CSV table of C-alpha atoms in Angstrom, one decimal:
chain,number,residue,atom,x,y,z
A,17,MET,CA,110.8,115.5,105.3
A,18,LEU,CA,113.3,112.6,106.6
A,19,ALA,CA,116.5,113.8,108.2
A,20,ILE,CA,119.1,110.7,107.7
A,21,SER,CA,122.6,111.2,109.7
A,22,SER,CA,123.7,107.5,108.1
A,23,TYR,CA,123.1,104.2,106.8
A,24,THR,CA,124.6,100.9,106.4
A,25,VAL,CA,123.5,98.9,103.0
A,26,GLU,CA,124.0,94.7,102.7
A,27,GLN,CA,123.2,92.5,99.4
A,28,ILE,CA,121.0,89.6,101.1
A,29,ARG,CA,122.2,86.1,99.6
A,30,ASP,CA,119.7,83.9,97.7
A,31,PRO,CA,121.9,80.5,97.7
A,32,PHE,CA,120.0,78.2,96.0
A,33,GLY,CA,118.4,81.4,93.9
A,34,ILE,CA,114.7,81.4,94.5
A,35,ILE,CA,114.0,85.0,94.6
A,36,ALA,CA,114.3,86.9,91.7
A,37,GLY,CA,116.8,90.0,91.4
A,38,ASN,CA,118.2,91.2,94.1
A,39,ARG,CA,117.4,91.8,97.8
A,40,TYR,CA,118.9,94.2,100.0
A,41,GLU,CA,118.4,95.6,103.5
A,42,PHE,CA,118.9,98.9,104.9
A,43,MET,CA,119.9,100.1,108.5
A,44,ILE,CA,118.6,104.0,108.2
A,45,ASN,CA,119.5,106.3,111.3
A,46,LEU,CA,116.9,109.3,111.5
A,47,ASP,CA,117.9,112.3,113.7
A,48,ILE,CA,114.2,113.4,115.1
A,49,GLN,CA,113.5,116.5,117.2
A,50,GLU,CA,112.4,115.8,120.6
A,51,GLU,CA,109.1,117.3,119.8
A,52,ASP,CA,108.1,114.9,117.3
A,53,GLU,CA,106.1,112.3,118.0
A,54,LEU,CA,108.4,109.6,116.7
A,55,TYR,CA,111.4,110.9,119.0
A,56,SER,CA,113.0,108.4,121.0
A,57,GLU,CA,115.5,108.5,124.2
A,58,ASN,CA,116.8,105.5,122.3
A,59,GLY,CA,117.5,107.2,118.7
A,60,VAL,CA,115.5,105.7,115.7
A,61,SER,CA,116.6,104.4,112.9
A,62,VAL,CA,114.2,102.4,109.4
A,63,ARG,CA,114.8,99.0,108.4
A,64,ALA,CA,114.2,98.8,105.1
A,65,VAL,CA,114.5,95.6,102.6
A,66,VAL,CA,115.1,96.6,99.3
A,67,LYS,CA,114.0,94.9,95.5
A,68,GLU,CA,116.0,95.3,92.5
A,69,ALA,CA,115.0,93.0,89.4
A,70,ASN,CA,116.0,95.0,85.9
A,71,GLY,CA,116.7,98.1,86.7
A,72,GLU,CA,113.6,98.5,88.9
A,73,VAL,CA,113.7,99.3,93.1
A,74,SER,CA,111.2,98.9,95.0
A,75,ILE,CA,110.4,98.9,99.2
A,76,VAL,CA,109.3,95.2,100.3
A,77,THR,CA,109.4,96.3,103.7
A,78,TYR,CA,110.3,98.6,106.3
A,79,ASP,CA,110.3,98.8,109.9
A,80,VAL,CA,110.9,101.7,112.2
A,81,MET,CA,112.6,100.8,115.5
A,82,GLU,CA,114.3,102.4,117.9
A,83,THR,CA,118.2,102.0,117.4
A,84,THR,CA,119.6,101.0,120.2
A,85,THR,CA,117.4,98.3,121.2
A,86,GLN,CA,115.8,97.7,117.9
A,87,ARG,CA,112.3,97.8,119.6
A,88,ILE,CA,109.9,97.7,116.4
A,89,LEU,CA,108.0,100.8,116.9
A,90,GLU,CA,104.4,101.0,115.7
A,91,PHE,CA,105.0,104.6,113.5
A,92,ASP,CA,103.6,104.5,109.8
A,93,LEU,CA,106.2,106.1,107.3
A,94,GLU,CA,103.7,109.0,105.4
A,95,ASP,CA,102.8,108.5,101.9
A,96,ASP,CA,105.8,111.2,101.0
A,97,GLU,CA,108.7,109.7,103.8
A,98,GLU,CA,108.1,106.9,102.2
A,99,GLU,CA,108.9,107.8,98.8
A,100,GLU,CA,111.4,110.3,99.6
A,101,LEU,CA,112.9,106.5,101.8
A,102,ALA,CA,112.9,104.6,98.2
A,103,ALA,CA,113.7,107.3,96.2
A,104,PHE,CA,117.1,107.6,99.4
A,105,CYS,CA,117.3,103.9,98.6
A,106,LYS,CA,117.1,103.8,95.6
A,107,GLU,CA,120.3,105.7,95.2
A,108,HIS,CA,122.5,104.5,97.5
A,109,LEU,CA,122.2,100.9,96.1
A,110,PRO,CA,125.6,99.1,95.8
A,111,GLU,CA,127.6,98.7,92.5
A,112,GLY,CA,127.4,96.0,91.0
């Protein structure tokens, strides 16, 4: 289970109208226990790009990274964690 401590979300602008639907960038800070293999003294965050079109929401891509250095970590989330991340993002999309 993902322990989310904080997040920010911003809409990614498409000034030329090339991309169908809306894209959002989530920066999600995770609370990772020291004994977890994902733990880092610099904190752990997930940067997720989310697509919303015709009422459907999906994750386009995500990176697991150290929070303070923004260095990409070579970890993928487990399938259930990816589902949890997608549900969190869908729940926290900005209005309008």
